[in-house]
Tab-separated table of C-alpha atoms in Angstrom:
chain	number	residue	atom	x	y	z
A	1	GLY	CA	89.417	123.296	59.820
A	2	LEU	CA	92.419	122.461	63.404
A	3	GLY	CA	95.243	124.743	61.848
A	4	GLU	CA	92.462	127.728	62.083
A	5	LYS	CA	91.577	126.444	65.593
A	6	VAL	CA	95.328	126.045	66.394
A	7	ARG	CA	96.060	129.960	65.176
A	8	THR	CA	93.811	131.536	66.836
A	9	ILE	CA	93.821	130.071	70.365
A	10	PHE	CA	97.737	131.336	69.643
A	11	ARG	CA	96.444	135.006	68.474
A	12	ASN	CA	93.942	134.904	71.513
A	13	GLU	CA	95.462	133.873	74.350
A	14	GLY	CA	98.795	132.662	73.321
A	15	LEU	CA	101.478	129.711	73.843
A	16	ARG	CA	99.577	130.172	76.755
A	17	GLY	CA	96.351	129.008	75.575
A	18	PHE	CA	97.001	125.657	74.388
A	19	TYR	CA	98.278	124.695	78.622
A	20	ARG	CA	94.935	126.011	80.004
A	21	GLY	CA	94.291	123.382	83.079
A	22	TYR	CA	98.368	121.412	82.846
A	23	TRP	CA	97.709	122.324	86.864
A	24	MET	CA	94.829	120.958	87.180
A	25	SER	CA	95.250	117.986	85.352
A	26	VAL	CA	98.373	117.661	87.270
A	27	GLY	CA	96.824	118.093	90.405
A	28	LEU	CA	93.525	115.457	89.138
A	29	PHE	CA	96.477	112.637	88.032
A	30	VAL	CA	98.151	112.226	92.307
A	31	PRO	CA	95.731	111.472	93.855
A	32	GLY	CA	94.157	109.889	91.794
A	33	SER	CA	97.388	107.659	90.724
A	34	ALA	CA	96.940	107.003	94.936
A	35	ILE	CA	93.635	106.246	95.004
A	36	TRP	CA	94.096	103.185	92.566
A	37	TRP	CA	96.575	102.210	93.708
A	38	GLY	CA	96.122	102.528	97.836
A	39	SER	CA	92.000	100.854	96.863
A	40	TYR	CA	93.603	98.006	94.226
A	41	SER	CA	95.797	96.947	97.373
A	42	ILE	CA	93.580	96.885	100.217
A	43	TYR	CA	91.017	95.745	97.673
A	44	LYS	CA	92.760	93.109	96.427
A	45	GLU	CA	94.110	92.116	99.998
A	46	GLN	CA	89.887	92.270	101.371
A	47	TYR	CA	88.619	89.590	98.607
A	48	TRP	CA	91.887	87.655	98.884
A	49	LYS	CA	90.662	86.413	102.173
A	50	LEU	CA	86.857	86.958	101.162
A	51	LEU	CA	87.615	83.708	98.283
A	52	GLY	CA	89.390	81.800	100.926
A	53	GLY	CA	92.781	82.893	100.934
A	54	ALA	CA	93.452	84.233	103.419
A	55	GLY	CA	96.862	81.821	104.947
A	56	GLN	CA	97.812	81.675	101.724
A	57	GLN	CA	101.200	83.956	99.709
A	58	GLU	CA	99.036	85.261	96.914
A	59	SER	CA	102.018	84.459	94.676
A	60	HIS	CA	102.704	80.950	95.597
A	61	SER	CA	98.536	80.577	93.781
A	62	PHE	CA	100.699	80.375	90.253
A	63	GLY	CA	104.022	77.935	91.391
A	64	LYS	CA	106.202	78.353	90.225
A	65	GLY	CA	106.887	80.937	86.398
A	66	GLY	CA	103.523	81.166	86.187
A	67	GLN	CA	103.029	77.676	86.103
A	68	GLY	CA	101.160	74.222	87.502
A	69	ASP	CA	103.979	71.433	87.962
A	70	LYS	CA	102.351	69.343	85.307
A	71	GLY	CA	103.081	72.566	82.322
A	72	GLY	CA	98.859	74.349	82.900
A	73	ALA	CA	98.045	76.830	85.201
A	74	PRO	CA	96.891	75.707	89.046
A	75	SER	CA	93.109	76.916	89.843
A	76	GLY	CA	94.399	79.252	92.416
A	77	GLY	CA	96.441	80.986	89.577
A	78	TRP	CA	93.081	81.342	88.188
A	79	ARG	CA	91.154	82.763	91.064
A	80	LEU	CA	94.211	85.281	91.210
A	81	ILE	CA	93.876	86.663	88.043
A	82	GLY	CA	89.708	86.636	89.170
A	83	ILE	CA	90.883	88.459	92.358
A	84	GLN	CA	92.831	90.636	90.218
A	85	ALA	CA	90.603	91.210	87.669
A	86	VAL	CA	87.560	92.240	90.314
A	87	SER	CA	90.400	94.719	92.285
A	88	ALA	CA	91.580	97.105	89.563
A	89	VAL	CA	87.294	96.633	88.528
A	90	SER	CA	86.602	98.214	92.159
A	91	ALA	CA	90.023	100.627	92.302
A	92	GLY	CA	88.626	102.285	88.731
A	93	CYS	CA	85.220	103.069	90.817
A	94	THR	CA	86.974	103.488	93.478
A	95	THR	CA	88.622	106.727	91.510
A	96	SER	CA	86.471	107.402	89.238
A	97	LEU	CA	83.466	108.123	92.219
A	98	VAL	CA	86.634	111.032	94.020
A	99	THR	CA	87.990	111.877	91.407
A	100	THR	CA	84.585	112.721	89.206
A	101	PRO	CA	83.944	116.383	90.322
A	102	LEU	CA	87.530	117.304	90.286
A	103	ASP	CA	87.628	116.244	86.988
A	104	VAL	CA	84.069	117.438	85.733
A	105	ILE	CA	85.625	121.075	86.740
A	106	LYS	CA	88.864	120.518	84.936
A	107	THR	CA	87.478	119.894	81.672
A	108	ARG	CA	85.004	122.278	82.165
A	109	PHE	CA	88.059	126.028	82.598
A	110	GLN	CA	89.744	123.862	79.821
A	111	VAL	CA	86.706	124.311	76.887
A	112	ALA	CA	85.546	127.188	78.551
A	113	ASN	CA	83.727	129.438	76.797
A	114	ARG	CA	86.046	132.010	75.160
A	115	LYS	CA	84.377	135.995	74.427
A	116	VAL	CA	86.487	136.952	71.933
A	117	SER	CA	84.339	139.610	69.468
A	118	GLU	CA	86.329	141.673	67.336
A	119	ALA	CA	85.243	145.166	66.370
A	120	VAL	CA	83.955	145.751	63.241
A	121	GLY	CA	86.804	147.781	60.806
A	122	GLY	CA	88.879	144.698	61.733
A	123	ALA	CA	90.079	146.589	64.786
A	124	ALA	CA	92.257	144.442	67.672
A	125	ALA	CA	90.097	141.476	69.261
A	126	GLU	CA	89.144	142.087	73.006
A	127	ALA	CA	91.601	141.281	75.731
A	128	VAL	CA	89.575	137.600	76.069
A	129	GLU	CA	87.275	136.864	79.022
A	130	ARG	CA	89.409	133.675	81.206
A	131	PRO	CA	87.241	132.325	83.678
A	132	SER	CA	89.047	130.587	86.478
A	133	ALA	CA	87.795	127.218	88.599
A	134	TYR	CA	86.055	128.907	90.780
A	135	LYS	CA	83.902	130.860	88.537
A	136	GLU	CA	83.129	127.145	87.212
A	137	VAL	CA	82.183	125.105	90.000
A	138	THR	CA	80.498	128.250	91.033
A	139	HIS	CA	78.812	128.295	87.684
A	140	LEU	CA	77.622	124.465	87.448
A	141	PHE	CA	76.485	123.747	91.105
A	142	GLN	CA	73.671	126.682	89.947
A	143	LYS	CA	72.631	125.425	86.563
A	144	GLU	CA	72.864	121.773	87.349
A	145	GLY	CA	73.332	121.440	91.579
A	146	LEU	CA	75.704	119.171	92.765
A	147	TRP	CA	74.897	115.460	90.021
A	148	GLY	CA	76.121	118.278	87.900
A	149	PHE	CA	79.698	117.712	89.551
A	150	TYR	CA	78.714	113.921	88.837
A	151	ARG	CA	78.324	113.876	84.801
A	152	GLY	CA	79.863	111.309	82.675
A	153	LEU	CA	80.346	109.120	86.220
A	154	PHE	CA	78.968	105.600	84.705
A	155	PRO	CA	81.409	105.671	81.293
A	156	ARG	CA	84.368	107.138	83.126
A	157	MET	CA	83.966	103.831	84.828
A	158	THR	CA	84.435	102.112	83.198
A	159	ALA	CA	86.904	102.802	80.962
A	160	SER	CA	88.910	103.133	84.442
A	161	SER	CA	88.127	100.140	85.092
A	162	LEU	CA	88.963	98.420	81.800
A	163	TRP	CA	92.588	100.920	81.776
A	164	GLY	CA	92.942	99.752	84.784
A	165	THR	CA	92.807	96.026	84.431
A	166	SER	CA	94.510	95.312	81.044
A	167	MET	CA	96.704	97.483	83.483
A	168	ILE	CA	97.499	95.679	86.418
A	169	LEU	CA	96.884	91.757	84.781
A	170	ALA	CA	100.222	92.946	82.646
A	171	TYR	CA	101.742	94.449	86.155
A	172	GLU	CA	101.442	91.448	88.104
A	173	PHE	CA	102.004	88.633	84.985
A	174	LEU	CA	105.158	90.626	84.480
A	175	LYS	CA	106.176	90.967	88.488
A	176	ARG	CA	105.730	87.260	88.347
A	177	ASN	CA	107.496	85.776	85.573
A	178	CYS	CA	109.933	87.246	85.362
A	179	MET	CA	111.869	87.900	89.451
A	180	ILE	CA	114.946	86.528	89.197
A	181	PRO	CA	115.078	84.416	91.609
A	182	GLU	CA	117.641	84.944	93.917
A	183	GLN	CA	120.879	83.172	94.827
């Protein structure tokens, strides 16, 4: 079970074994976040221009407090929500396309087979062979070619797009409706 796996990792690799690939994860998060926010901004601006919003301030599309003068969302407000959602999906797909190879390498490194052979008669286990990220990259390329680095691309695009759309719609809604008016 889980307890046995935890004990095995701790026994064979110590506390460090629980953080295998941690810095690779951090190294993936930073550029991934930068790519997502940068591409979201570009897509939002371009879609806004494409759909006839050029010259208008997008933040004014909802009117005061996110509502039209008669209490309902004006037609421009739904267009803004649509643009934000499509921009988030586009940003998620772009980010996934760029970062999936790094994520595949990170994942392979984290779950790489650890070669542990126990000697007969209860002797101590041999040292664990820890493959390097470089070895994982070369092995992946030799075994699966360039497309091996894009395994899981479409599920990752889907997850990134759903997460990004949910997050950005909540963010944009709160940004619009929680602003304190200047006096």
